[in-house]
XYZ file of C-alpha atoms in Angstrom:
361
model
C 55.218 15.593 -39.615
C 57.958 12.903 -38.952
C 59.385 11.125 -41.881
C 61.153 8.288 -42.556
C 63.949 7.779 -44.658
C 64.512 5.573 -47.915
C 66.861 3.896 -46.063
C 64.558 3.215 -43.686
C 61.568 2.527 -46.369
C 63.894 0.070 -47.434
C 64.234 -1.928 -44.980
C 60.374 -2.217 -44.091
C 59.812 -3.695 -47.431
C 62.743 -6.166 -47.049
C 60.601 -7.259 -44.323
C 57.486 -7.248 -45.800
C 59.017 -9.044 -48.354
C 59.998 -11.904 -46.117
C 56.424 -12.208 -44.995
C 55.480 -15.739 -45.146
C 57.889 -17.270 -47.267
C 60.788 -18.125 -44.940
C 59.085 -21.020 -42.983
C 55.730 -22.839 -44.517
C 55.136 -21.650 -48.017
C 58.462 -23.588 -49.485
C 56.799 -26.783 -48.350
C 52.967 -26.008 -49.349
C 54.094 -24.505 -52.654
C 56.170 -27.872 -53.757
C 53.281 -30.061 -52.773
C 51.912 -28.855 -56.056
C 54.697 -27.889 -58.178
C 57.616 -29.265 -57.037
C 60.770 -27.217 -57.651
C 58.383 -25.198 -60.267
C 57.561 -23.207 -57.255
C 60.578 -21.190 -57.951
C 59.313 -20.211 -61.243
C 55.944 -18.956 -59.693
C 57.112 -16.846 -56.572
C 59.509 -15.233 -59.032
C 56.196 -14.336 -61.648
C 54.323 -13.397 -58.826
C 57.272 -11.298 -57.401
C 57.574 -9.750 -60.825
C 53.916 -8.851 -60.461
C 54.616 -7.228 -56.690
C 57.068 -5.348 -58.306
C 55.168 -3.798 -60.777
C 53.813 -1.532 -57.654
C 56.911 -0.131 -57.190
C 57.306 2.267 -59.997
C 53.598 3.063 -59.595
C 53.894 4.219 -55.874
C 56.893 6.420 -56.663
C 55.054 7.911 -59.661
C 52.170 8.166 -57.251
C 54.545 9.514 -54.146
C 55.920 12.440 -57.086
C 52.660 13.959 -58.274
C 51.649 13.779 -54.744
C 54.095 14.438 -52.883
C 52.840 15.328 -49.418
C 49.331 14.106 -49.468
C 47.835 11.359 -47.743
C 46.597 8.032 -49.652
C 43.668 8.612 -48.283
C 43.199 12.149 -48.821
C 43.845 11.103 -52.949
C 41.571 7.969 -52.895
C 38.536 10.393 -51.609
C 39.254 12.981 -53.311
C 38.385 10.949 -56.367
C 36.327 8.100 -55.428
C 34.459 9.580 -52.795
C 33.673 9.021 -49.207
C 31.777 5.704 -49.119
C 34.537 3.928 -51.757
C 37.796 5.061 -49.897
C 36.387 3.505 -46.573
C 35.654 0.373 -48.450
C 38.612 0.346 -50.116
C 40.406 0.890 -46.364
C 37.987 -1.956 -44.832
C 39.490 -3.959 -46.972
C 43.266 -3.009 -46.081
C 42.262 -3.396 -42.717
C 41.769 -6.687 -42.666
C 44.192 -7.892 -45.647
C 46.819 -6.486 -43.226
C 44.808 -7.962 -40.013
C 44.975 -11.329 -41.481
C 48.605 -10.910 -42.779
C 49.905 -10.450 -38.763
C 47.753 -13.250 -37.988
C 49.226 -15.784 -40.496
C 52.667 -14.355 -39.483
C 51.996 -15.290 -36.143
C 50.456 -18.820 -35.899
C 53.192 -19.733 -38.422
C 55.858 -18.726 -35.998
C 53.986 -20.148 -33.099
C 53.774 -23.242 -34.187
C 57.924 -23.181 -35.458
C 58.812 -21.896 -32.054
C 56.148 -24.835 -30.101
C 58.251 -27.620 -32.426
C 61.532 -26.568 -31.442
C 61.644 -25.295 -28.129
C 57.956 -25.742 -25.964
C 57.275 -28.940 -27.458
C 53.584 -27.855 -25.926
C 50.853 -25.192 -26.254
C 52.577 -21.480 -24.787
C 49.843 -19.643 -26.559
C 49.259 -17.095 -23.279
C 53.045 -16.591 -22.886
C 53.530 -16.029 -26.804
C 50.627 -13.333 -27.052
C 52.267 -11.680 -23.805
C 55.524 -11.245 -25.070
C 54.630 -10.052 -28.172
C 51.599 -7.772 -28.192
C 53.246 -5.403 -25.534
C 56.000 -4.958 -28.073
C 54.116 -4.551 -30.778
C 51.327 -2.116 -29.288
C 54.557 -0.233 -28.146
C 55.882 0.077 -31.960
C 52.334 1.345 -32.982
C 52.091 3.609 -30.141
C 55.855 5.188 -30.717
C 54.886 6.009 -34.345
C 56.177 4.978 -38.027
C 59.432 6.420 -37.170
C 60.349 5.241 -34.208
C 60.095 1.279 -35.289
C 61.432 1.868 -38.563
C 64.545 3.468 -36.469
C 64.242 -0.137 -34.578
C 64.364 -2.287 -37.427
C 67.130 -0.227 -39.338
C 69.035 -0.621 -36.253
C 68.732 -4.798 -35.813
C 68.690 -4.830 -39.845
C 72.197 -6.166 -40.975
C 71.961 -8.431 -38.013
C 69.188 -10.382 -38.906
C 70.494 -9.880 -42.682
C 73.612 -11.951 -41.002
C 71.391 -14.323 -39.456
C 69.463 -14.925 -42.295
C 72.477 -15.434 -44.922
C 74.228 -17.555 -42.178
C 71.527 -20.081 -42.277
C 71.688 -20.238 -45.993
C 75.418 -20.107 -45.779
C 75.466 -23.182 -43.689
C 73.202 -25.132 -45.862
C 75.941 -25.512 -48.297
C 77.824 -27.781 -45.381
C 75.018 -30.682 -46.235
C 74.330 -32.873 -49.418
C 72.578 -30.429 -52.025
C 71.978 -30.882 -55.859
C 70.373 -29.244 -58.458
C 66.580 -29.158 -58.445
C 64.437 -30.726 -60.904
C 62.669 -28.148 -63.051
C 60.059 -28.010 -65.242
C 57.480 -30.819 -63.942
C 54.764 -29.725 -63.244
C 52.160 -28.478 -65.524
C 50.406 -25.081 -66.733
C 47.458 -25.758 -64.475
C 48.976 -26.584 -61.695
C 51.290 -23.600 -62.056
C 48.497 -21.066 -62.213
C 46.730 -23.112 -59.598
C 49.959 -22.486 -57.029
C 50.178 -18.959 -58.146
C 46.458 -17.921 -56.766
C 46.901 -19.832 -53.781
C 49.841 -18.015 -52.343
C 48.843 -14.621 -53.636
C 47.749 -13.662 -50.175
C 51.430 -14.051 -49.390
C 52.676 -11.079 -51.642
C 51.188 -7.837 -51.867
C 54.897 -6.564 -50.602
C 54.998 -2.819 -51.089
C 51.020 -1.855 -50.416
C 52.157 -0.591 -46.789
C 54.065 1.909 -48.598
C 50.734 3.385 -50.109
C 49.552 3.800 -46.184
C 52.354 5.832 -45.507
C 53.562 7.775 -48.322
C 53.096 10.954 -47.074
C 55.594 10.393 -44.296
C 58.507 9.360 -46.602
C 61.116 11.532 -47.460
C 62.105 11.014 -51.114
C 65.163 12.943 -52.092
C 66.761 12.965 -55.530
C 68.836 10.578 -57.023
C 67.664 8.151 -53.877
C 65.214 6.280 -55.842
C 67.597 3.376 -57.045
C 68.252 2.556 -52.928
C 64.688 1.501 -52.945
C 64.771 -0.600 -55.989
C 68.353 -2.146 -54.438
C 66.677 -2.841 -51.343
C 63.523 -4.509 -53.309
C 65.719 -6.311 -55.043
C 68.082 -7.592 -52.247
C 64.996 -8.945 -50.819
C 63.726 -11.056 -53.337
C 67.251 -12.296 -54.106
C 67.244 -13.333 -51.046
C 64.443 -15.097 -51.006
C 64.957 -16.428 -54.025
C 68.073 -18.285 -52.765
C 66.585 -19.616 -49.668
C 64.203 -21.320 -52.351
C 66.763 -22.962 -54.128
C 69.102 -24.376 -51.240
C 65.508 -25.943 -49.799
C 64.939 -27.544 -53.013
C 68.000 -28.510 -53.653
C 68.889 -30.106 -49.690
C 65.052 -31.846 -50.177
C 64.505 -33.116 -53.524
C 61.820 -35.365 -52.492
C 60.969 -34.917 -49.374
C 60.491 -30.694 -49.394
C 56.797 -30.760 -48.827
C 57.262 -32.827 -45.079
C 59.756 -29.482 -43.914
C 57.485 -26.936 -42.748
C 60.364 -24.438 -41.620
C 62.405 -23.938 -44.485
C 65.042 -20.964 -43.321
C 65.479 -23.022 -40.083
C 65.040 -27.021 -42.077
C 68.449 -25.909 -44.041
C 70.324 -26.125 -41.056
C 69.022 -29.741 -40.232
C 71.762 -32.252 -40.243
C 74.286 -29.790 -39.688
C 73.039 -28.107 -36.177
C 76.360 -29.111 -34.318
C 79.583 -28.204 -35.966
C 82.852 -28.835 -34.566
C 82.361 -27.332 -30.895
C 80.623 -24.542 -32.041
C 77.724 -26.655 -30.632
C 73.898 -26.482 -32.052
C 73.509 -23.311 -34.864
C 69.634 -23.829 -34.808
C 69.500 -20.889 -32.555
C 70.903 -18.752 -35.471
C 67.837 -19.739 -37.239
C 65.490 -19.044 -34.081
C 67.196 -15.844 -33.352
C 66.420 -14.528 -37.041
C 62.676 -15.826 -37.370
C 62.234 -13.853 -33.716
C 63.166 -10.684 -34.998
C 61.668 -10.754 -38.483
C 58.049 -12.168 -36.974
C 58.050 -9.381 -34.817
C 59.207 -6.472 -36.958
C 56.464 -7.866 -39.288
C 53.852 -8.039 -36.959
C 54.703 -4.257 -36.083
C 54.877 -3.379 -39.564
C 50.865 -4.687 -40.220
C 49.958 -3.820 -36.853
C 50.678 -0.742 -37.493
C 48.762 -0.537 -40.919
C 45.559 -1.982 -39.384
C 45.447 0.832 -37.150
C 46.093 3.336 -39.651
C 43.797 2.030 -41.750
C 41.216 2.067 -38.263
C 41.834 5.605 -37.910
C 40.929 6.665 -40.803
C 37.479 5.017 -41.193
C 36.546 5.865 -38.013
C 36.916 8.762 -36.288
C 38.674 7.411 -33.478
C 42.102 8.038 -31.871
C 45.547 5.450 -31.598
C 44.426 3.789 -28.580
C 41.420 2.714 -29.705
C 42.277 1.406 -32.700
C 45.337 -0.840 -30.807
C 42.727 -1.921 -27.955
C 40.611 -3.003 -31.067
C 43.513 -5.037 -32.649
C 44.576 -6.973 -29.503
C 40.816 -8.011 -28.656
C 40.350 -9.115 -31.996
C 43.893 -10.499 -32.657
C 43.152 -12.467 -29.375
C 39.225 -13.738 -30.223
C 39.843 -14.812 -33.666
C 43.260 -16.554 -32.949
C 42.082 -18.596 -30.108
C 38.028 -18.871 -29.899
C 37.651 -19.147 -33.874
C 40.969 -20.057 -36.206
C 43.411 -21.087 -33.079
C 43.747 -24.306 -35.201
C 46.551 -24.062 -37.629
C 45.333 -25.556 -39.965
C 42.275 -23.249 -40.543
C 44.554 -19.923 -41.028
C 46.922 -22.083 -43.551
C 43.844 -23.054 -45.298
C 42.211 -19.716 -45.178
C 44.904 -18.128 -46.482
C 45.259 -20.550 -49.756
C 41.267 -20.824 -50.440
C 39.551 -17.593 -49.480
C 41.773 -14.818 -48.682
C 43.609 -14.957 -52.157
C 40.195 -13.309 -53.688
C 40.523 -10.562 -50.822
C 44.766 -10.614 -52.011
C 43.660 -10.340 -55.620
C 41.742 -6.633 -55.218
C 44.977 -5.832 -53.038
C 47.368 -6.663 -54.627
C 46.463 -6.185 -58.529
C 43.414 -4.446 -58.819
C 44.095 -1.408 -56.189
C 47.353 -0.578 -57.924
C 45.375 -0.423 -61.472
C 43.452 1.920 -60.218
C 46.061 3.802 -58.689
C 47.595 3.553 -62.453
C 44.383 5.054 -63.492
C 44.077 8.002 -61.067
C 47.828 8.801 -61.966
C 46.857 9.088 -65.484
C 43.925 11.254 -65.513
C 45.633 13.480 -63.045
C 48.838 13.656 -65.616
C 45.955 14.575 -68.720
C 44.336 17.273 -66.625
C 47.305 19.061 -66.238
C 48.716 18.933 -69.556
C 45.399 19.799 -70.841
C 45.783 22.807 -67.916
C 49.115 24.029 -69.239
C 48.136 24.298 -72.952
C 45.258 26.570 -72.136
């Protein structure tokens, strides 16, 4: 079987970790907690990162077995393809809410009208490609165009610093309302659960643990800081600024005769939208795969005619998917994200008893 590298692992969840937080959820999370939001994307980063050590743990004990394999080995049939229904659509819903975010960023700055039939053109073809080519063939792709959008992305911030910025005001808003923010943009985390899909096609070799944790890291740092400039450029006015990476550069989009540096921005939110959308595209037909027994092409044909119905007969609004994802998906995020890897945590340690228990006798 093909494997993918850590490098290469690690660079998937930088993108994963960028997964709808560079463009709306700045401005939706400071509508209820101000510059407080910091403090809760960093808590509920903390709690993403908890899955980390788990996976690896998980990943070492089983080294070449499928997640699925483990899951029904020990919960059964019936429970592992509920428990992969689910992944199927948090991931399904993920791509969706990656795309009518960036669809309605790229209608603002450049269509300035509806180019819904041209945007699903150029990007399913792409992305049914990246599914069809295999794991390691678009993690290849996005290790390749990684330091370049890296660039692109730290550009944007770096240019930021060009405008007025001060430091944000912290600590306003109160316990409620920070626990309220923090389950309503759950369904925006749940970073590293794509690594559960795949673990039996990663190669860990010793001593290259720490280059995941860097890469982890390096993400949420980075994400992190994009946080701070948009507070600190927008005091007051952060929740009207719906594209945050590409908002920094307002005021400052012509310098000298460089001309405008808003493409920077556009170039960057391109790439990462559609190395994200391969990245969940591709777990939504994993996931299809295994609960039915059906083969690659199936599964894609499934996710375009859905992807296509549900985006523009039933949640085309935007609107509807931003509210969606605050009010009911969080419940499907919260099983995801928490409650999955607990179990995981549980399976890990019963395995770890039984063999003790098998050495000693």
């Amino acid at each position: 079987m093909k494997q993918i590298s850590i490098r290469q692992c690690g660079v998937i969840i930088v993108m994963c970790i960028f997964a709808n937080k560079i463009l709306l959820m700045p401005s939706l999370m400071y509508e209820r907690t101000s510059a407080d939001s910091i403090f809760v994307m960093l808590l509920l980063f903390l709690l993403d990162f908890v899955m980390l050590p788990i996976f690896i743990k998980l990943k070492s004990i089983y080294p070449d077995k499928k997640f699925y394999d483990i899951l029904k080995e020990r919960l059964g049939t019936f429970v592992t393809k509920v428990i992969y229904l689910l992944l199927l659509a948090f991931f399904f819903f993920k791509c969706l809410l990656v795309f009518s975010i960036t669809y309605v960023y790229f209608k603002q700055q450049i269509y300035q009208d509806e180019f819904i039939f041209l945007a699903l053109i150029a990007f399913l073809p792409v992305i049914n490609c990246a599914v069809f080519n295999g794991l390691r063939a678009f993690s290849r792709t996005i290790e390749m165009f990684f330091w370049i959008v890296i660039t692109g992305f730290v550009v944007c911030l770096a240019i930021s610093l060009f405008t007025p910025i001060s430091v944000p005001l912290f600590f306003m808003s109160s316990a409620k309302d920070f626990l309220y923010s923090m389950h309503n943009h759950i369904f925006a985390f749940g970073d590293f659960i794509f690594l559960f899909l795949v673990m039996d096609r990663i190669d860990f070799k010793k001593g290259s643990i720490k280059r995941l944790y860097c890469y982890a890291l390096s993400g949420i740092f980075l994400v992190t800081l994009l946080f701070y400039l948009f507070y600190a450029k927008y005091q007051m006015t952060a929740f009207m600024h719906n594209n945050a990476l590409a908002d920094l550069l307002v005021f400052s989009v012509q310098f000298n005769a460089i001309g405008r540096l808003d493409i920077i921005a556009m170039l960057t939110i391109m790439f990462i939208t559609l190395f994200q959308m391969e990245i969940f595209s591709f777990a939504f037909c994993d996931c299809f795969i295994n609960i039915f027994p059906l083969n690659k092409t199936f599964a894609v044909v499934v996710f375009d005619i859905l992807f296509c119905l549900l985006y523009y007969v039933f949640i085309g609004r935007y609107e509807t998917m931003v509210m969606s994802s605050l009010f009911w998906l969080p419940y499907l995020a919260i099983f995801i994200n928490y409650i999955l890897p607990i179990l995981m945590l549980v399976l890990i340690f019963i395995k770890t008893r039984r063999d003790k228990l098998e050495k000693k006798d």
